[in-house]
Coordinates of C-alpha atoms in Angstrom, one line a residue:
Chain M
X126 CA 106.7 -38.6 155.9
X127 CA 108.8 -40.0 158.7
X128 CA 111.4 -41.1 156.2
X129 CA 111.6 -37.6 154.6
X130 CA 112.0 -36.1 158.0
X131 CA 114.8 -38.5 158.9
X132 CA 116.6 -37.8 155.6
X133 CA 116.4 -34.1 156.2
X134 CA 117.6 -34.7 159.7
X135 CA 120.7 -36.6 158.5
X136 CA 121.5 -34.0 155.9
X137 CA 121.2 -31.2 158.5
X138 CA 123.5 -33.0 160.9
X139 CA 125.9 -33.8 158.1
X140 CA 125.9 -30.2 157.0
X141 CA 126.7 -29.0 160.5
X142 CA 129.7 -31.3 160.8
X143 CA 130.6 -30.6 157.2
X144 CA 130.8 -26.9 157.9
X145 CA 133.5 -27.6 160.5
X146 CA 135.4 -29.7 157.9
X147 CA 134.9 -26.9 155.5
X148 CA 136.3 -24.2 157.8
X149 CA 139.4 -26.3 158.5
X150 CA 139.7 -27.0 154.8
X151 CA 139.4 -23.3 154.1
X152 CA 142.5 -22.8 156.3
X153 CA 144.4 -25.4 154.2
X154 CA 143.4 -23.6 151.0
X155 CA 144.2 -20.1 152.2
X156 CA 147.7 -21.0 153.2
X157 CA 148.2 -23.1 150.1
X158 CA 147.0 -20.5 147.7
X159 CA 149.1 -17.7 149.1
X160 CA 152.3 -19.4 150.3
X161 CA 152.2 -22.7 148.3
X162 CA 152.7 -24.8 151.4
X163 CA 150.3 -27.2 152.9
X164 CA 149.9 -26.8 156.7
X165 CA 149.4 -30.2 158.2
X166 CA 149.0 -28.6 161.6
X167 CA 145.8 -26.9 160.6
X168 CA 143.6 -29.4 162.5
X169 CA 145.8 -28.9 165.6
X170 CA 145.4 -25.2 165.4
X171 CA 141.7 -25.9 165.7
X172 CA 142.4 -28.0 168.7
X173 CA 144.4 -25.3 170.3
X174 CA 141.5 -22.9 169.6
X175 CA 139.1 -25.2 171.3
X176 CA 141.3 -25.5 174.4
X177 CA 142.0 -21.8 174.6
X178 CA 138.2 -21.2 174.5
X179 CA 137.8 -23.8 177.2
X180 CA 140.3 -22.0 179.4
X181 CA 138.8 -18.6 178.8
X182 CA 135.2 -19.6 179.2
X183 CA 135.1 -22.5 181.6
X184 CA 138.2 -21.6 183.7
X185 CA 138.5 -17.8 183.7
X186 CA 134.7 -17.6 183.5
X187 CA 134.4 -15.1 180.6
X188 CA 131.2 -14.6 178.8
X189 CA 130.9 -17.1 175.8
X190 CA 131.0 -14.3 173.1
X191 CA 133.9 -12.5 174.7
X192 CA 135.8 -15.8 175.1
X193 CA 135.0 -16.7 171.5
X194 CA 136.3 -13.3 170.3
X195 CA 139.5 -13.4 172.4
X196 CA 140.2 -17.0 171.2
X197 CA 140.1 -15.8 167.7
X198 CA 142.3 -12.8 168.4
X199 CA 144.9 -14.8 170.3
X200 CA 145.0 -17.6 167.7
X201 CA 145.3 -15.1 164.9
X202 CA 148.3 -13.6 166.7
X203 CA 149.7 -17.1 167.2
X204 CA 149.3 -17.9 163.5
X205 CA 151.1 -14.7 162.6
X206 CA 154.0 -15.4 164.9
X207 CA 154.2 -19.0 163.8
X208 CA 154.8 -17.8 160.2
X209 CA 157.1 -14.9 161.1
X210 CA 159.3 -16.9 163.5
X211 CA 159.1 -20.4 162.3
X212 CA 157.8 -20.9 158.7
X213 CA 159.7 -18.0 157.3
X214 CA 163.0 -19.8 158.0
X215 CA 162.2 -22.5 155.5
X216 CA 161.2 -20.3 152.6
X217 CA 163.1 -21.5 149.6
X218 CA 163.7 -25.0 151.1
X219 CA 162.3 -28.1 149.3
X220 CA 158.6 -28.6 149.7
X221 CA 159.3 -31.8 151.7
X222 CA 161.1 -29.7 154.4
X223 CA 158.0 -27.5 154.8
X224 CA 155.8 -30.6 154.9
X225 CA 157.9 -32.2 157.7
X226 CA 158.0 -28.9 159.6
X227 CA 154.2 -28.5 159.7
X228 CA 153.7 -32.2 160.5
X229 CA 156.3 -31.7 163.4
X230 CA 154.5 -28.6 164.6
X231 CA 151.3 -30.7 164.8
X232 CA 153.1 -33.2 167.1
X233 CA 154.4 -30.4 169.3
X234 CA 151.0 -28.7 169.6
X235 CA 149.4 -32.0 170.6
X236 CA 152.1 -32.7 173.2
X237 CA 152.0 -29.2 174.5
X238 CA 148.2 -29.3 174.8
X239 CA 148.5 -32.6 176.6
X240 CA 150.9 -31.0 179.2
X241 CA 148.9 -27.9 179.6
X242 CA 145.3 -29.2 179.5
X243 CA 145.6 -32.9 180.1
X244 CA 144.4 -35.8 178.0
X245 CA 140.7 -35.8 179.1
X246 CA 138.0 -34.4 176.8
X247 CA 136.6 -31.1 178.1
X248 CA 133.8 -28.9 177.2
X249 CA 132.4 -25.5 178.1
X250 CA 128.9 -24.0 178.4
X251 CA 127.5 -22.1 175.5
X252 CA 124.3 -20.2 175.1
X253 CA 123.1 -23.0 172.8
X254 CA 123.8 -26.0 175.1
X255 CA 120.8 -28.2 175.5
X256 CA 118.5 -26.1 173.4
X257 CA 116.6 -27.7 170.6
X258 CA 114.5 -26.2 167.8
X259 CA 111.7 -28.2 166.4
X260 CA 110.6 -27.3 162.8
X261 CA 107.5 -29.5 162.3
X262 CA 109.2 -32.8 163.2
X263 CA 112.6 -31.9 162.1
X264 CA 114.7 -31.4 165.2
X265 CA 117.7 -29.2 165.1
X266 CA 120.0 -28.7 168.1
X267 CA 120.9 -25.1 168.7
X268 CA 124.5 -26.1 168.7
X269 CA 124.3 -27.4 165.1
X270 CA 122.4 -24.3 164.1
X271 CA 125.2 -22.1 165.6
X272 CA 127.7 -24.0 163.5
X273 CA 125.7 -23.3 160.4
X274 CA 125.1 -19.7 161.2
X275 CA 128.7 -19.2 162.4
X276 CA 130.1 -20.7 159.2
X277 CA 127.9 -18.6 156.9
X278 CA 128.8 -15.4 158.9
X279 CA 132.5 -16.2 158.8
X280 CA 132.4 -16.8 155.0
X281 CA 130.5 -13.6 154.4
X282 CA 133.2 -11.6 156.3
X283 CA 136.0 -13.4 154.5
X284 CA 134.3 -12.8 151.1
X285 CA 134.0 -9.1 151.8
X286 CA 137.6 -9.0 153.1
X287 CA 139.0 -10.6 149.9
X288 CA 136.9 -8.8 147.4
X289 CA 136.9 -5.3 149.0
X290 CA 139.9 -4.6 151.1
X291 CA 143.3 -3.6 149.9
X292 CA 144.9 -6.4 152.1
X293 CA 142.5 -9.0 150.7
X294 CA 143.4 -8.0 147.1
X295 CA 147.1 -8.0 148.1
X296 CA 146.7 -11.6 149.3
X297 CA 145.2 -12.6 146.0
X298 CA 147.9 -10.8 144.1
X299 CA 150.6 -12.5 146.2
X300 CA 149.1 -15.9 145.5
X301 CA 149.2 -15.3 141.8
X302 CA 152.7 -13.7 141.3
X303 CA 154.9 -12.9 144.3
X304 CA 157.6 -11.1 142.3
X305 CA 155.1 -8.8 140.6
X306 CA 153.2 -8.3 143.9
X307 CA 156.4 -7.0 145.5
X308 CA 156.8 -4.4 142.8
X309 CA 153.3 -3.3 143.2
X310 CA 154.2 -2.2 146.7
X311 CA 152.8 -5.3 148.5
X312 CA 154.9 -6.5 151.5
X313 CA 154.7 -10.1 150.5
X314 CA 156.2 -11.6 153.7
X315 CA 153.8 -9.7 155.9
X316 CA 151.0 -10.8 153.7
X317 CA 152.1 -14.4 154.2
X318 CA 152.1 -14.0 158.0
X319 CA 148.7 -12.4 157.8
X320 CA 147.4 -15.3 155.8
X321 CA 148.6 -17.6 158.6
X322 CA 146.9 -15.4 161.1
X323 CA 143.6 -15.6 159.2
X324 CA 143.9 -19.4 158.7
X325 CA 144.6 -19.9 162.4
X326 CA 141.7 -17.6 163.3
X327 CA 139.3 -19.6 161.1
X328 CA 140.6 -22.9 162.6
X329 CA 140.0 -21.5 166.1
X330 CA 136.5 -20.4 165.2
X331 CA 135.9 -24.0 163.9
X332 CA 137.2 -25.3 167.2
X333 CA 135.0 -23.1 169.3
X334 CA 131.9 -24.0 167.2
X335 CA 132.7 -27.7 167.3
X336 CA 133.5 -27.9 171.0
X337 CA 130.0 -28.3 172.4
X338 CA 129.1 -31.0 169.8
X339 CA 132.3 -33.1 169.8
X340 CA 134.2 -32.0 173.0
X341 CA 137.7 -30.8 173.0
X342 CA 140.6 -33.2 173.3
X343 CA 144.2 -33.4 172.3
X344 CA 143.5 -35.6 169.3
X345 CA 140.7 -33.4 168.0
X346 CA 143.1 -32.1 165.3
X347 CA 143.0 -35.5 163.5
X348 CA 139.7 -34.2 162.1
X349 CA 142.1 -32.3 159.9
X350 CA 142.5 -35.4 157.7
X351 CA 138.9 -35.4 156.8
X352 CA 139.1 -31.6 156.2
X353 CA 142.1 -32.3 154.0
X354 CA 139.9 -34.7 152.0
X355 CA 137.4 -31.9 151.7
X356 CA 140.0 -29.5 150.5
X357 CA 141.1 -31.9 147.8
X358 CA 137.5 -32.6 146.9
X359 CA 137.0 -28.9 146.3
X360 CA 140.0 -28.6 144.1
X361 CA 142.6 -27.5 146.7
X362 CA 142.8 -23.8 145.8
X363 CA 139.2 -22.9 145.8
X364 CA 137.6 -21.3 148.8
X365 CA 134.0 -22.1 147.9
X366 CA 135.3 -25.5 146.8
X367 CA 136.7 -26.2 150.3
X368 CA 133.4 -25.4 151.9
X369 CA 131.4 -27.4 149.5
X370 CA 133.9 -30.3 149.8
X371 CA 133.5 -30.1 153.6
X372 CA 129.7 -30.3 153.4
X373 CA 129.8 -33.2 151.0
X374 CA 132.2 -35.1 153.2
X375 CA 130.0 -34.3 156.3
X376 CA 126.8 -35.5 154.6
X377 CA 128.3 -38.6 153.1
X378 CA 129.7 -39.5 156.5
X379 CA 126.3 -39.1 158.2
X380 CA 124.5 -41.1 155.6
X381 CA 127.2 -43.8 155.9
X382 CA 126.8 -43.8 159.6
X383 CA 123.1 -44.3 159.3
X384 CA 122.9 -46.8 156.6
X385 CA 126.2 -48.8 156.6
X386 CA 127.6 -51.1 159.3
X387 CA 129.6 -49.6 162.1
X388 CA 133.1 -48.6 161.2
X389 CA 132.4 -47.5 157.7
X390 CA 131.6 -44.0 158.8
X391 CA 135.2 -43.0 159.4
X392 CA 136.5 -44.3 156.1
X393 CA 133.9 -42.6 153.9
X394 CA 135.8 -39.3 153.8
X395 CA 138.8 -41.0 152.3
X396 CA 136.6 -43.2 150.1
X397 CA 135.1 -40.0 148.6
X398 CA 138.5 -38.5 148.2
X399 CA 139.7 -41.6 146.3
X400 CA 136.7 -41.5 144.2
X401 CA 137.2 -37.9 143.3
X402 CA 140.9 -38.4 142.6
X403 CA 140.0 -41.2 140.1
X404 CA 137.0 -39.6 138.4
X405 CA 137.8 -35.9 138.6
X406 CA 141.3 -35.2 139.7
X407 CA 141.0 -31.4 139.4
X408 CA 138.4 -31.4 142.1
X409 CA 134.7 -30.4 142.0
X410 CA 135.3 -26.8 141.0
X411 CA 137.7 -26.6 138.2
X412 CA 140.6 -24.1 137.9
X413 CA 138.9 -21.8 135.4
X414 CA 135.8 -21.5 137.5
X415 CA 137.5 -20.8 140.7
X416 CA 140.4 -18.5 139.8
X417 CA 138.5 -15.3 139.7
X418 CA 140.0 -12.2 141.3
Chain A
X162 CA 169.4 17.8 137.7
X163 CA 169.9 14.3 139.0
X164 CA 166.8 12.2 139.8
X165 CA 168.7 9.0 140.6
X166 CA 172.3 8.4 141.5
X167 CA 174.3 5.2 141.8
X168 CA 177.5 5.6 143.9
X169 CA 180.3 3.1 143.7
X170 CA 177.9 0.2 143.5
X171 CA 179.4 -3.3 143.8
X172 CA 178.0 -6.9 144.1
X173 CA 180.3 -9.8 144.6
X174 CA 179.2 -13.4 144.4
X175 CA 182.1 -15.1 146.2
X176 CA 185.2 -14.2 144.1
X177 CA 183.1 -13.1 141.1
X178 CA 182.6 -9.4 140.7
X179 CA 179.3 -9.2 138.9
X180 CA 179.2 -5.5 139.5
X181 CA 182.5 -3.9 140.3
X182 CA 182.3 -0.3 141.6
X183 CA 179.9 1.5 139.2
X184 CA 178.8 5.1 139.5
X185 CA 176.4 7.0 137.3
X186 CA 173.7 9.7 137.5
X187 CA 170.3 9.7 135.8
X188 CA 168.9 13.1 135.0
X189 CA 165.2 14.0 135.6
X190 CA 163.3 13.3 132.4
X191 CA 165.9 11.4 130.4
X192 CA 165.9 7.9 128.9
X193 CA 168.9 6.1 130.1
X194 CA 169.9 2.8 128.5
X195 CA 172.2 0.2 129.8
X196 CA 173.8 -2.1 127.2
X197 CA 176.5 -4.7 127.1
X198 CA 177.3 -8.2 125.9
X199 CA 175.8 -11.2 127.7
X200 CA 177.1 -11.6 131.2
X201 CA 178.2 -7.9 131.4
X202 CA 176.2 -7.3 134.5
X203 CA 173.2 -5.4 133.0
X204 CA 170.5 -7.4 134.6
X205 CA 172.4 -7.6 137.9
X206 CA 172.6 -3.8 138.0
X207 CA 168.9 -3.6 137.2
X208 CA 168.0 -6.0 140.0
X209 CA 170.2 -4.0 142.4
X210 CA 168.5 -0.7 141.4
X211 CA 165.0 -2.3 141.8
X212 CA 166.2 -3.7 145.2
X213 CA 165.8 -7.4 144.4
X214 CA 169.6 -7.9 145.2
X215 CA 171.5 -6.4 148.1
X216 CA 174.7 -4.7 147.0
X217 CA 178.0 -5.7 148.6
X218 CA 178.9 -2.0 148.8
X219 CA 177.8 1.3 147.3
X220 CA 174.7 3.5 147.6
X221 CA 171.6 4.2 145.6
X222 CA 170.1 7.7 145.9
X223 CA 166.6 8.5 144.6
X224 CA 165.5 12.1 144.8
X225 CA 168.1 12.8 147.5
X226 CA 167.0 9.8 149.6
X227 CA 169.2 6.8 150.3
X228 CA 167.2 3.7 149.2
X229 CA 170.1 1.2 149.4
X230 CA 168.4 -0.7 152.2
X231 CA 164.8 -0.2 151.3
X232 CA 162.8 -3.4 150.4
X233 CA 161.2 -3.6 147.0
X234 CA 157.7 -3.0 148.2
X235 CA 158.7 0.3 149.7
X236 CA 160.6 1.4 146.6
X237 CA 157.2 1.1 144.7
X238 CA 155.6 3.6 147.0
X239 CA 158.5 6.0 146.6
X240 CA 157.7 6.2 142.9
X241 CA 159.9 3.6 141.2
X242 CA 158.1 1.0 139.0
X243 CA 159.6 -1.8 137.0
X244 CA 158.8 -4.3 134.3
X245 CA 160.4 -7.7 133.8
X246 CA 162.2 -9.3 130.9
X247 CA 159.9 -12.4 130.9
X248 CA 156.7 -10.5 132.0
X249 CA 155.4 -11.0 135.5
X250 CA 151.7 -10.2 135.3
X251 CA 148.8 -11.7 137.3
X252 CA 147.8 -14.2 134.7
X253 CA 144.5 -15.2 136.1
X254 CA 143.2 -11.7 136.4
X255 CA 141.9 -9.3 133.7
X256 CA 143.9 -6.6 132.2
X257 CA 141.9 -4.0 134.2
X258 CA 142.4 -5.8 137.4
X259 CA 146.2 -6.0 136.8
X260 CA 146.3 -2.2 136.3
X261 CA 144.2 -1.7 139.4
X262 CA 146.7 -3.6 141.5
X263 CA 149.2 -1.0 140.3
X264 CA 147.2 1.4 142.3
X265 CA 147.8 -0.6 145.5
X266 CA 150.4 1.7 147.0
X267 CA 147.9 4.6 146.7
X268 CA 145.2 3.0 148.8
X269 CA 145.1 4.2 152.4
X270 CA 141.6 3.6 153.8
X271 CA 141.2 1.3 156.8
X272 CA 140.0 -2.3 156.5
X273 CA 136.7 -1.6 158.2
X274 CA 135.8 1.3 156.0
X275 CA 136.7 -0.8 152.9
X276 CA 134.5 -3.7 154.1
X277 CA 131.7 -1.2 154.7
X278 CA 132.5 0.5 151.4
X279 CA 132.0 4.0 152.8
X280 CA 131.5 7.0 150.5
X281 CA 135.1 8.0 150.9
X282 CA 136.3 4.6 149.8
X283 CA 133.8 4.6 147.0
X284 CA 135.1 8.0 145.7
X285 CA 138.7 6.7 146.0
X286 CA 137.8 3.5 144.1
X287 CA 136.3 5.6 141.3
X288 CA 139.4 7.7 141.2
X289 CA 141.6 4.7 140.9
X290 CA 139.4 3.2 138.2
X291 CA 139.7 6.5 136.4
X292 CA 143.4 6.5 136.6
X293 CA 143.5 2.9 135.2
X294 CA 141.2 3.9 132.4
X295 CA 143.5 6.9 131.5
X296 CA 146.4 4.5 131.2
X297 CA 144.3 2.1 129.1
X298 CA 143.4 4.9 126.8
X299 CA 147.0 6.2 126.7
X300 CA 148.3 2.8 125.6
X301 CA 145.3 2.0 123.4
X302 CA 144.3 -1.2 125.3
X303 CA 140.5 -0.5 125.4
X304 CA 139.4 -3.6 123.5
X305 CA 141.4 -5.9 125.8
X306 CA 140.2 -4.3 129.0
X307 CA 138.2 -7.2 130.4
X308 CA 140.2 -10.1 129.0
X309 CA 142.3 -12.4 131.1
X310 CA 146.0 -11.9 130.8
X311 CA 146.4 -15.6 130.1
X312 CA 144.3 -15.1 126.9
X313 CA 146.3 -12.2 125.5
X314 CA 149.2 -12.4 123.0
X315 CA 152.7 -11.8 124.2
X316 CA 153.1 -8.5 122.5
X317 CA 150.0 -7.1 124.2
X318 CA 151.1 -8.4 127.6
X319 CA 154.4 -6.6 127.3
X320 CA 152.4 -3.3 126.9
X321 CA 150.1 -4.3 129.7
X322 CA 153.1 -4.7 132.0
X323 CA 154.2 -1.2 131.1
X324 CA 150.7 0.0 131.8
X325 CA 150.6 -1.6 135.2
X326 CA 153.9 0.1 136.0
X327 CA 152.4 3.4 134.9
X328 CA 149.5 3.0 137.3
X329 CA 151.9 3.3 140.1
X330 CA 152.4 6.9 139.0
X331 CA 156.1 6.5 139.0
X332 CA 158.8 9.2 138.7
X333 CA 161.3 6.5 137.5
X334 CA 160.4 3.6 135.3
X335 CA 162.7 0.6 135.0
X336 CA 162.3 -1.4 131.8
X337 CA 164.0 -4.8 131.7
X338 CA 164.6 -5.6 128.0
X339 CA 161.3 -4.1 126.7
X340 CA 161.9 -5.5 123.2
X341 CA 162.7 -9.1 124.2
X342 CA 160.5 -11.6 122.4
X343 CA 159.0 -8.9 120.1
X344 CA 159.2 -8.6 116.3
X345 CA 160.3 -5.5 114.5
X346 CA 156.9 -3.8 114.3
X347 CA 156.2 -4.4 118.0
X348 CA 159.6 -3.1 118.9
X349 CA 158.9 0.1 117.0
X350 CA 155.6 0.4 118.9
X351 CA 157.5 0.0 122.2
X352 CA 159.9 2.8 121.1
X353 CA 156.9 5.1 120.5
X354 CA 155.5 4.3 123.9
X355 CA 158.8 5.0 125.6
X356 CA 158.9 8.4 123.8
X357 CA 155.4 9.2 124.9
X358 CA 156.0 8.1 128.5
X359 CA 158.9 10.4 128.7
X360 CA 157.5 13.2 126.6
X361 CA 153.8 13.3 127.7
X362 CA 154.0 11.8 131.2
X363 CA 157.4 13.2 132.1
X364 CA 158.6 9.9 133.6
X365 CA 162.3 9.2 133.7
X366 CA 163.2 5.8 132.2
X367 CA 166.1 3.5 132.8
X368 CA 166.2 0.5 130.5
X369 CA 168.3 -2.6 129.9
X370 CA 168.2 -3.4 126.2
X371 CA 169.9 -5.6 123.6
X372 CA 168.2 -4.1 120.5
X373 CA 170.5 -1.2 119.3
X374 CA 167.8 0.1 117.0
X375 CA 165.5 0.7 120.0
X376 CA 168.4 2.1 122.1
X377 CA 169.4 4.5 119.4
X378 CA 165.8 5.6 118.7
X379 CA 164.8 6.5 122.3
X380 CA 167.9 7.0 124.6
X381 CA 169.4 10.3 125.6
X382 CA 172.4 8.6 127.1
X383 CA 173.7 5.1 126.9
X384 CA 176.0 3.2 129.3
X385 CA 177.9 0.3 128.0
X386 CA 179.1 -2.4 130.5
X387 CA 181.4 -5.3 130.4
X388 CA 182.6 -7.6 133.2
X389 CA 180.7 -5.4 135.8
X390 CA 182.6 -2.2 134.8
X391 CA 181.6 0.8 132.7
X392 CA 183.2 0.8 129.3
X393 CA 181.6 4.0 127.9
X394 CA 178.9 6.5 128.8
X395 CA 177.5 9.0 126.3
X396 CA 175.0 9.4 123.5
X397 CA 174.1 6.3 121.5
X398 CA 176.3 7.3 118.6
X399 CA 179.3 8.1 120.8
X400 CA 179.0 4.8 122.7
X401 CA 178.7 2.8 119.5
X402 CA 181.8 4.4 118.1
X403 CA 183.8 3.8 121.3
X404 CA 186.7 1.4 120.5
X405 CA 186.4 -0.4 123.9
X406 CA 182.7 -1.1 123.2
X407 CA 183.4 -2.3 119.7
X408 CA 186.1 -4.7 121.1
X409 CA 183.8 -6.0 123.8
X410 CA 181.0 -6.8 121.3
X411 CA 183.2 -8.1 118.4
X412 CA 186.1 -9.6 120.4
X413 CA 189.7 -9.1 119.6

């Protein structure tokens, strides 16, 4: 029985971390689907979200929930402006220019965060800190549980947004055919900026949820590489795929950390990615399954 | 009465005068065709009217309103819809979904009420669905309703694109080469739709077209262009007899 409990334990921990990968991957996918660019600064947006929450909650002394909400609002505004003021200037340029631009933005964000918040890892108190739930031998920290619940809640809101609202449908339309979307009365540029806003907001939420588990530091954004693996795993273009990909990477990583020698853990995400690219290059969820409007 | 007016419209690409000072009026309820040999500036004019290109000079007046600087998405909400020569549909969506996106500019509820799916939003959704169904019935597309655009043949897609434009409830419909890629029967079918759209729905149509049989069959007035200038403007028969037009098409 101990073994089963331990396996469940590992899977639960992996799922929690995987949810974070999934949320960052979701940001990759949203921006890619709508604007056809890959934002390599996605992980760094998460880092900025984490630090911002640290300032609001630990420094300013706001309530956790209020700080969480404000972080999301501020980061959404930041994402919107990032597209409206910076990314929009490279529309029509070669993909490589966009790639270099987002990579460069990542460097700037890390440097700026270092100047503003310093290079030490920080944390802030949450209502979940130190609390543990025991389900008959299976121990779940309240922090991990908050990640799971937070991810599910966020996904539910996003699902309703994309399936029910005019703006969500406009985003899907823009991702399929920009020219046609324009002539249906959809302001495509504004839709692009709003997509960046949502992606930044989701990344910030991931940062706030992850902060109590992994601490916030300048290089937190490198987690984005594992999230990138998760996005590719899910087919890069599929929102459920990104989440499933994230959870798969998270679980594989936990299992590797438990059963393989030290050091293997951090390469497993990329090992899984390589494996998927070789065996199923279109990703776990194939195009026909995922492109449903 | 003039629904749409073009005043001294010009577009220069460097030294090339793609459109060189063109003026014309389109009357409410007419079918107005733009013809001309390749490179005459037909499509350029079309893209200027539908606000894809910014003119070097000149004005566009729609229902007394200057729309020269309005972006394309605003033009849609004013009541101008267009189709494309090479069909621009949402290929990974069903026919019905494509038509429903045409209703986009008529949706006005707040995001929150949409997420909560309030009774008002529900009623509006039913009304939009109803309008889309009317267009489906009008164009006889019932049996393709739930099929993906990617699975439909070219000729049907051409009709779907017209249907999506009709869902905007336009006053003015811009058709870019509606017969391109179609065979003779399909072209006749398109001619019948254009007649119906003008006759039954009262929508004014401006179209760019190569196929003279279609132009003669449906147009009230025809404008022939060459090198960005107007060669002739009149009924299809008048324009086809015009010596300048004959020379432009046949050389000499």
